[in-house]
Structures are given as C-alpha cells and as structure tokens.
C-alpha cells in the first residue's frame, strides 16, 4: 500500500486514538441524545452493537484486502512483491483507517460497557470477582485469534478477516438472543438496593453493626 510518508505505526494507533476521542463523545453526546429521543440504549444493547460494529470492521478489512490483492502485480502474493521486488498495491494506507476506527468503537460498545455492567450489577463485595470473570472472556477471544493464525498470511488474509466478521455477527446475534429478556428488566435491576454476598452462616459487616 502507498504510505505517502506515513508510518505504519500511525495507522495502528488509530485504534487507541479512536477510544480516547469517541468515549467522551459517546458519554456526553450520543447516549444522552438517544435517551432524549426516547431510545434506551441499555448496556446489553450496547454490547450487542459492539459485536455488530466489530463485524463491520472486519468486513471493511476483508474488502480492503480484496482490493489490495486485486491491484497488486503479484496478486495474492502481495507480501512477496513488497519484500522481494519492492512493489506494492496502488492503494492509500489510509483506507485501513475505517477498520481501526470501527474496531475502536466496537470496543467502546462491548468491552467498556461489559465492565460497567459487571460493576454496577454485581453485589458490592463481589465486584472484583465479577469483573475478573468479565475480563476472563478475553481468553476465549485470544484462543479464537490463535485458531485463525493459519489464515493470517498470504493468500488467505481475506478468509482471515471474513471468518472474523462472521464470528462477530454470530456472537452478537447469540448474545442478544440469550439476553434480550434480561434487557427488558434493566430498569428494575437499576432500582435494586445495594447488596452483599454472604456465605451461609456468616454475618456480613452491616449485620454485625
């Protein structure tokens, strides 16, 4: 791809930059705006949206990779052309920006919200444990990434991104189908009093007082 004097590191850093930029935009503008319009963008809806946006990011990557191969003189051996002959596809590296920005937005919807949901809905003295379980889900995403290592080189990169897109959409649909009833109880859950988890036969600190 044509760098145009731009370092690859700048493109890679669009993901954390999008988090820094869009988190306050979501909190201060998007979420309140949706509430004013009467649409309750609940945490479970946000997480579902995160899956969908992640799928869109991978579709963007798939389409970009398709055109990289199409416009490359070596076809699907694009890296060989770059390393051995110094030839690259006539596509600006900034085309990848959409993928990184969409991935960042998906993290805001899914990852950030899942931590918020785990913290606010868990008993006070179990918040650390529940958040740890939430973060443990990263193990499965890393395992899926490892399973796709075989597709992470030419000429299979289109399949790599395409499979990731399918998994994201399937995950989003599955998440919503298993949690939509809980989403309907969001208001009731928010009105629950602060609670503590206590073992049977063990008095909590509040009870001792």
PDB file of C-alpha atoms in Angstrom:
ATOM      1  CA  UNK A   1       0.000   0.000   0.000  1.00  0.00           C
ATOM      2  CA  UNK A   2       1.100   3.587  -0.582  1.00  0.00           C
ATOM      3  CA  UNK A   3       2.361   5.042   2.682  1.00  0.00           C
ATOM      4  CA  UNK A   4       2.732   8.582   1.364  1.00  0.00           C
ATOM      5  CA  UNK A   5       5.341   9.326   4.003  1.00  0.00           C
ATOM      6  CA  UNK A   6       3.089   7.987   6.773  1.00  0.00           C
ATOM      7  CA  UNK A   7       4.436   5.422   9.227  1.00  0.00           C
ATOM      8  CA  UNK A   8       2.514   2.186   9.698  1.00  0.00           C
ATOM      9  CA  UNK A   9       2.569   2.887  13.437  1.00  0.00           C
ATOM     10  CA  UNK A  10       0.290   5.885  12.951  1.00  0.00           C
ATOM     11  CA  UNK A  11      -2.386   3.747  11.324  1.00  0.00           C
ATOM     12  CA  UNK A  12      -2.121   1.119  14.070  1.00  0.00           C
ATOM     13  CA  UNK A  13      -2.522   3.820  16.711  1.00  0.00           C
ATOM     14  CA  UNK A  14      -5.847   4.922  15.244  1.00  0.00           C
ATOM     15  CA  UNK A  15      -7.471   2.266  17.428  1.00  0.00           C
ATOM     16  CA  UNK A  16      -6.426   3.708  20.816  1.00  0.00           C
ATOM     17  CA  UNK A  17      -6.897   7.224  19.447  1.00  0.00           C
ATOM     18  CA  UNK A  18     -10.464   6.398  18.479  1.00  0.00           C
ATOM     19  CA  UNK A  19     -11.075   5.183  22.034  1.00  0.00           C
ATOM     20  CA  UNK A  20      -9.747   8.421  23.502  1.00  0.00           C
ATOM     21  CA  UNK A  21     -11.816  10.543  21.116  1.00  0.00           C
ATOM     22  CA  UNK A  22     -15.081   8.607  20.973  1.00  0.00           C
ATOM     23  CA  UNK A  23     -15.551   7.586  24.629  1.00  0.00           C
ATOM     24  CA  UNK A  24     -16.365  11.154  25.773  1.00  0.00           C
ATOM     25  CA  UNK A  25     -18.411  11.720  22.602  1.00  0.00           C
ATOM     26  CA  UNK A  26     -20.492   8.650  23.380  1.00  0.00           C
ATOM     27  CA  UNK A  27     -20.906   9.557  27.056  1.00  0.00           C
ATOM     28  CA  UNK A  28     -21.657  13.239  26.576  1.00  0.00           C
ATOM     29  CA  UNK A  29     -23.465  13.379  23.232  1.00  0.00           C
ATOM     30  CA  UNK A  30     -24.583  10.064  21.735  1.00  0.00           C
ATOM     31  CA  UNK A  31     -26.045   8.250  24.759  1.00  0.00           C
ATOM     32  CA  UNK A  32     -27.839  11.333  26.196  1.00  0.00           C
ATOM     33  CA  UNK A  33     -29.084  12.213  22.714  1.00  0.00           C
ATOM     34  CA  UNK A  34     -30.576   8.765  22.233  1.00  0.00           C
ATOM     35  CA  UNK A  35     -32.257   8.982  25.646  1.00  0.00           C
ATOM     36  CA  UNK A  36     -33.800  12.339  24.731  1.00  0.00           C
ATOM     37  CA  UNK A  37     -35.165  10.751  21.552  1.00  0.00           C
ATOM     38  CA  UNK A  38     -36.784   8.029  23.644  1.00  0.00           C
ATOM     39  CA  UNK A  39     -34.410   5.214  22.724  1.00  0.00           C
ATOM     40  CA  UNK A  40     -32.912   3.486  25.735  1.00  0.00           C
ATOM     41  CA  UNK A  41     -29.512   2.290  24.579  1.00  0.00           C
ATOM     42  CA  UNK A  42     -29.103  -0.096  27.502  1.00  0.00           C
ATOM     43  CA  UNK A  43     -25.799  -1.823  28.317  1.00  0.00           C
ATOM     44  CA  UNK A  44     -26.927  -5.097  26.763  1.00  0.00           C
ATOM     45  CA  UNK A  45     -27.949  -3.294  23.576  1.00  0.00           C
ATOM     46  CA  UNK A  46     -24.554  -1.575  23.514  1.00  0.00           C
ATOM     47  CA  UNK A  47     -22.711  -4.867  23.858  1.00  0.00           C
ATOM     48  CA  UNK A  48     -24.772  -6.332  21.015  1.00  0.00           C
ATOM     49  CA  UNK A  49     -23.997  -3.248  18.935  1.00  0.00           C
ATOM     50  CA  UNK A  50     -20.327  -3.774  19.759  1.00  0.00           C
ATOM     51  CA  UNK A  51     -20.418  -7.211  18.156  1.00  0.00           C
ATOM     52  CA  UNK A  52     -22.139  -5.808  15.067  1.00  0.00           C
ATOM     53  CA  UNK A  53     -19.692  -2.913  14.692  1.00  0.00           C
ATOM     54  CA  UNK A  54     -16.786  -5.342  15.134  1.00  0.00           C
ATOM     55  CA  UNK A  55     -18.245  -7.418  12.317  1.00  0.00           C
ATOM     56  CA  UNK A  56     -18.452  -4.292  10.158  1.00  0.00           C
ATOM     57  CA  UNK A  57     -14.800  -3.549  10.955  1.00  0.00           C
ATOM     58  CA  UNK A  58     -13.816  -6.998   9.745  1.00  0.00           C
ATOM     59  CA  UNK A  59     -15.931  -6.599   6.602  1.00  0.00           C
ATOM     60  CA  UNK A  60     -14.043  -3.375   5.955  1.00  0.00           C
ATOM     61  CA  UNK A  61     -10.755  -5.240   6.403  1.00  0.00           C
ATOM     62  CA  UNK A  62     -11.927  -8.018   4.075  1.00  0.00           C
ATOM     63  CA  UNK A  63     -12.906  -5.587   1.317  1.00  0.00           C
ATOM     64  CA  UNK A  64      -9.654  -3.665   1.731  1.00  0.00           C
ATOM     65  CA  UNK A  65      -7.629  -6.861   1.481  1.00  0.00           C
ATOM     66  CA  UNK A  66      -9.572  -7.927  -1.604  1.00  0.00           C
ATOM     67  CA  UNK A  67      -8.590  -4.742  -3.423  1.00  0.00           C
ATOM     68  CA  UNK A  68      -5.001  -4.994  -2.198  1.00  0.00           C
ATOM     69  CA  UNK A  69      -4.760  -8.381  -3.880  1.00  0.00           C
ATOM     70  CA  UNK A  70      -6.662  -7.202  -6.941  1.00  0.00           C
ATOM     71  CA  UNK A  71      -4.411  -4.202  -7.570  1.00  0.00           C
ATOM     72  CA  UNK A  72      -1.150  -5.937  -6.712  1.00  0.00           C
ATOM     73  CA  UNK A  73       1.084  -7.112  -9.548  1.00  0.00           C
ATOM     74  CA  UNK A  74       1.674 -10.393  -7.717  1.00  0.00           C
ATOM     75  CA  UNK A  75      -1.986 -10.962  -6.976  1.00  0.00           C
ATOM     76  CA  UNK A  76      -2.409 -12.751  -3.670  1.00  0.00           C
ATOM     77  CA  UNK A  77       1.345 -12.860  -3.056  1.00  0.00           C
ATOM     78  CA  UNK A  78       1.354  -9.197  -2.096  1.00  0.00           C
ATOM     79  CA  UNK A  79       3.950  -9.527   0.656  1.00  0.00           C
ATOM     80  CA  UNK A  80       6.320 -11.340  -1.702  1.00  0.00           C
ATOM     81  CA  UNK A  81       6.080  -8.452  -4.166  1.00  0.00           C
ATOM     82  CA  UNK A  82       6.799  -5.943  -1.424  1.00  0.00           C
ATOM     83  CA  UNK A  83       9.716  -7.805   0.150  1.00  0.00           C
ATOM     84  CA  UNK A  84      11.425  -9.156  -2.983  1.00  0.00           C
ATOM     85  CA  UNK A  85      10.565  -6.628  -5.665  1.00  0.00           C
ATOM     86  CA  UNK A  86       9.613  -3.531  -3.690  1.00  0.00           C
ATOM     87  CA  UNK A  87       6.243  -3.305  -5.443  1.00  0.00           C
ATOM     88  CA  UNK A  88       3.004  -2.574  -3.637  1.00  0.00           C
ATOM     89  CA  UNK A  89      -0.682  -2.078  -4.327  1.00  0.00           C
ATOM     90  CA  UNK A  90      -1.728   1.338  -5.580  1.00  0.00           C
ATOM     91  CA  UNK A  91      -3.994   1.960  -2.580  1.00  0.00           C
ATOM     92  CA  UNK A  92      -3.517   4.554   0.140  1.00  0.00           C
ATOM     93  CA  UNK A  93      -2.699   3.174   3.566  1.00  0.00           C
ATOM     94  CA  UNK A  94      -5.393   5.477   4.974  1.00  0.00           C
ATOM     95  CA  UNK A  95      -8.027   3.108   3.578  1.00  0.00           C
ATOM     96  CA  UNK A  96      -7.322   0.969   6.637  1.00  0.00           C
ATOM     97  CA  UNK A  97      -8.401   3.791   8.937  1.00  0.00           C
ATOM     98  CA  UNK A  98     -12.043   2.694   8.777  1.00  0.00           C
ATOM     99  CA  UNK A  99     -11.159  -0.759  10.107  1.00  0.00           C
ATOM    100  CA  UNK A 100      -9.210   0.566  13.092  1.00  0.00           C
ATOM    101  CA  UNK A 101     -11.768   3.246  13.964  1.00  0.00           C
ATOM    102  CA  UNK A 102     -14.701   0.829  13.752  1.00  0.00           C
ATOM    103  CA  UNK A 103     -12.772  -1.631  15.913  1.00  0.00           C
ATOM    104  CA  UNK A 104     -12.262   1.110  18.495  1.00  0.00           C
ATOM    105  CA  UNK A 105     -15.962   1.993  18.509  1.00  0.00           C
ATOM    106  CA  UNK A 106     -16.848  -1.678  18.916  1.00  0.00           C
ATOM    107  CA  UNK A 107     -14.592  -1.823  21.984  1.00  0.00           C
ATOM    108  CA  UNK A 108     -16.419   1.162  23.467  1.00  0.00           C
ATOM    109  CA  UNK A 109     -19.773  -0.522  22.944  1.00  0.00           C
ATOM    110  CA  UNK A 110     -18.767  -4.026  24.024  1.00  0.00           C
ATOM    111  CA  UNK A 111     -15.658  -4.082  26.225  1.00  0.00           C
ATOM    112  CA  UNK A 112     -16.127  -0.845  28.161  1.00  0.00           C
ATOM    113  CA  UNK A 113     -19.835  -1.473  28.652  1.00  0.00           C
ATOM    114  CA  UNK A 114     -19.304  -5.059  29.814  1.00  0.00           C
ATOM    115  CA  UNK A 115     -17.017  -3.828  32.596  1.00  0.00           C
ATOM    116  CA  UNK A 116     -19.568  -1.175  33.548  1.00  0.00           C
ATOM    117  CA  UNK A 117     -22.365  -3.746  33.569  1.00  0.00           C
ATOM    118  CA  UNK A 118     -20.333  -6.193  35.653  1.00  0.00           C
ATOM    119  CA  UNK A 119     -19.516  -3.471  38.188  1.00  0.00           C
ATOM    120  CA  UNK A 120     -22.966  -1.930  38.568  1.00  0.00           C
ATOM    121  CA  UNK A 121     -24.999  -5.138  38.701  1.00  0.00           C
ATOM    122  CA  UNK A 122     -22.763  -7.220  40.984  1.00  0.00           C
ATOM    123  CA  UNK A 123     -23.076  -7.314  44.794  1.00  0.00           C
ATOM    124  CA  UNK A 124     -20.738  -4.753  46.318  1.00  0.00           C
ATOM    125  CA  UNK A 125     -18.320  -7.276  47.802  1.00  0.00           C
ATOM    126  CA  UNK A 126     -18.210  -9.347  44.598  1.00  0.00           C
ATOM    127  CA  UNK A 127     -17.454  -6.616  42.079  1.00  0.00           C
ATOM    128  CA  UNK A 128     -13.802  -7.547  41.695  1.00  0.00           C
ATOM    129  CA  UNK A 129     -14.667 -11.194  41.115  1.00  0.00           C
ATOM    130  CA  UNK A 130     -17.408 -10.430  38.596  1.00  0.00           C
ATOM    131  CA  UNK A 131     -15.162  -8.026  36.688  1.00  0.00           C
ATOM    132  CA  UNK A 132     -12.418 -10.650  36.690  1.00  0.00           C
ATOM    133  CA  UNK A 133     -14.842 -13.138  35.137  1.00  0.00           C
ATOM    134  CA  UNK A 134     -15.785 -10.497  32.566  1.00  0.00           C
ATOM    135  CA  UNK A 135     -12.133  -9.945  31.679  1.00  0.00           C
ATOM    136  CA  UNK A 136     -11.613 -13.713  31.550  1.00  0.00           C
ATOM    137  CA  UNK A 137     -13.688 -13.703  28.366  1.00  0.00           C
ATOM    138  CA  UNK A 138     -10.604 -12.230  26.680  1.00  0.00           C
ATOM    139  CA  UNK A 139      -9.083 -15.693  26.989  1.00  0.00           C
ATOM    140  CA  UNK A 140     -11.634 -17.048  24.535  1.00  0.00           C
ATOM    141  CA  UNK A 141     -11.084 -14.207  22.074  1.00  0.00           C
ATOM    142  CA  UNK A 142      -7.338 -14.843  22.239  1.00  0.00           C
ATOM    143  CA  UNK A 143      -7.949 -18.548  21.654  1.00  0.00           C
ATOM    144  CA  UNK A 144     -10.047 -17.735  18.586  1.00  0.00           C
ATOM    145  CA  UNK A 145      -7.287 -15.464  17.346  1.00  0.00           C
ATOM    146  CA  UNK A 146      -4.786 -18.266  17.807  1.00  0.00           C
ATOM    147  CA  UNK A 147      -7.061 -20.644  15.918  1.00  0.00           C
ATOM    148  CA  UNK A 148      -7.020 -18.262  12.951  1.00  0.00           C
ATOM    149  CA  UNK A 149      -3.227 -17.962  12.821  1.00  0.00           C
ATOM    150  CA  UNK A 150      -3.166 -20.337   9.864  1.00  0.00           C
ATOM    151  CA  UNK A 151      -5.155 -17.780   7.858  1.00  0.00           C
ATOM    152  CA  UNK A 152      -3.008 -14.783   8.797  1.00  0.00           C
ATOM    153  CA  UNK A 153      -0.702 -14.822   5.785  1.00  0.00           C
ATOM    154  CA  UNK A 154      -0.988 -14.515   2.015  1.00  0.00           C
ATOM    155  CA  UNK A 155      -3.033 -15.682   0.195  1.00  0.00           C
ATOM    156  CA  UNK A 156      -5.584 -16.346   2.944  1.00  0.00           C
ATOM    157  CA  UNK A 157      -5.954 -12.938   4.573  1.00  0.00           C
ATOM    158  CA  UNK A 158      -9.382 -12.387   3.031  1.00  0.00           C
ATOM    159  CA  UNK A 159     -10.582 -15.566   4.713  1.00  0.00           C
ATOM    160  CA  UNK A 160      -8.983 -14.489   7.972  1.00  0.00           C
ATOM    161  CA  UNK A 161     -10.938 -11.245   8.119  1.00  0.00           C
ATOM    162  CA  UNK A 162     -14.081 -12.784   6.634  1.00  0.00           C
ATOM    163  CA  UNK A 163     -14.232 -15.546   9.240  1.00  0.00           C
ATOM    164  CA  UNK A 164     -13.678 -12.979  11.999  1.00  0.00           C
ATOM    165  CA  UNK A 165     -16.586 -10.928  10.621  1.00  0.00           C
ATOM    166  CA  UNK A 166     -18.885 -13.951  10.586  1.00  0.00           C
ATOM    167  CA  UNK A 167     -17.908 -14.881  14.144  1.00  0.00           C
ATOM    168  CA  UNK A 168     -18.601 -11.324  15.317  1.00  0.00           C
ATOM    169  CA  UNK A 169     -22.069 -11.266  13.760  1.00  0.00           C
ATOM    170  CA  UNK A 170     -22.913 -14.746  15.057  1.00  0.00           C
ATOM    171  CA  UNK A 171     -21.644 -13.766  18.506  1.00  0.00           C
ATOM    172  CA  UNK A 172     -23.754 -10.609  18.507  1.00  0.00           C
ATOM    173  CA  UNK A 173     -26.909 -12.440  17.473  1.00  0.00           C
ATOM    174  CA  UNK A 174     -26.280 -15.193  20.008  1.00  0.00           C
ATOM    175  CA  UNK A 175     -25.604 -12.684  22.777  1.00  0.00           C
ATOM    176  CA  UNK A 176     -28.833 -10.799  22.111  1.00  0.00           C
ATOM    177  CA  UNK A 177     -30.964 -13.940  21.841  1.00  0.00           C
ATOM    178  CA  UNK A 178     -29.697 -15.156  25.202  1.00  0.00           C
ATOM    179  CA  UNK A 179     -30.005 -11.803  26.982  1.00  0.00           C
ATOM    180  CA  UNK A 180     -32.903  -9.861  25.464  1.00  0.00           C
ATOM    181  CA  UNK A 181     -35.239 -10.875  28.300  1.00  0.00           C
ATOM    182  CA  UNK A 182     -32.735  -9.591  30.841  1.00  0.00           C
ATOM    183  CA  UNK A 183     -32.537  -6.349  28.870  1.00  0.00           C
ATOM    184  CA  UNK A 184     -36.267  -5.847  29.406  1.00  0.00           C
ATOM    185  CA  UNK A 185     -35.620  -5.845  33.156  1.00  0.00           C
ATOM    186  CA  UNK A 186     -32.937  -3.146  33.009  1.00  0.00           C
ATOM    187  CA  UNK A 187     -34.988  -0.522  34.863  1.00  0.00           C
ATOM    188  CA  UNK A 188     -35.916  -2.974  37.616  1.00  0.00           C
ATOM    189  CA  UNK A 189     -32.308  -4.071  38.026  1.00  0.00           C
ATOM    190  CA  UNK A 190     -31.174  -0.461  38.327  1.00  0.00           C
ATOM    191  CA  UNK A 191     -33.618   0.094  41.192  1.00  0.00           C
ATOM    192  CA  UNK A 192     -32.338  -2.823  43.250  1.00  0.00           C
ATOM    193  CA  UNK A 193     -30.707  -1.768  46.541  1.00  0.00           C
ATOM    194  CA  UNK A 194     -27.003  -2.264  47.124  1.00  0.00           C
ATOM    195  CA  UNK A 195     -26.425  -5.863  48.149  1.00  0.00           C
ATOM    196  CA  UNK A 196     -23.734  -8.033  49.672  1.00  0.00           C
ATOM    197  CA  UNK A 197     -22.924 -11.651  49.042  1.00  0.00           C
ATOM    198  CA  UNK A 198     -22.512 -13.557  52.300  1.00  0.00           C
ATOM    199  CA  UNK A 199     -21.754 -17.198  52.930  1.00  0.00           C
ATOM    200  CA  UNK A 200     -24.370 -19.250  54.719  1.00  0.00           C
ATOM    201  CA  UNK A 201     -23.920 -18.856  58.463  1.00  0.00           C
ATOM    202  CA  UNK A 202     -21.559 -15.897  58.084  1.00  0.00           C
ATOM    203  CA  UNK A 203     -22.823 -12.492  59.131  1.00  0.00           C
ATOM    204  CA  UNK A 204     -21.971  -9.515  56.949  1.00  0.00           C
ATOM    205  CA  UNK A 205     -20.330  -6.415  58.385  1.00  0.00           C
ATOM    206  CA  UNK A 206     -23.570  -4.463  58.098  1.00  0.00           C
ATOM    207  CA  UNK A 207     -25.403  -7.116  60.121  1.00  0.00           C
ATOM    208  CA  UNK A 208     -22.708  -7.053  62.794  1.00  0.00           C
ATOM    209  CA  UNK A 209     -23.167  -3.318  63.180  1.00  0.00           C
TER     210      UNK A 209
END
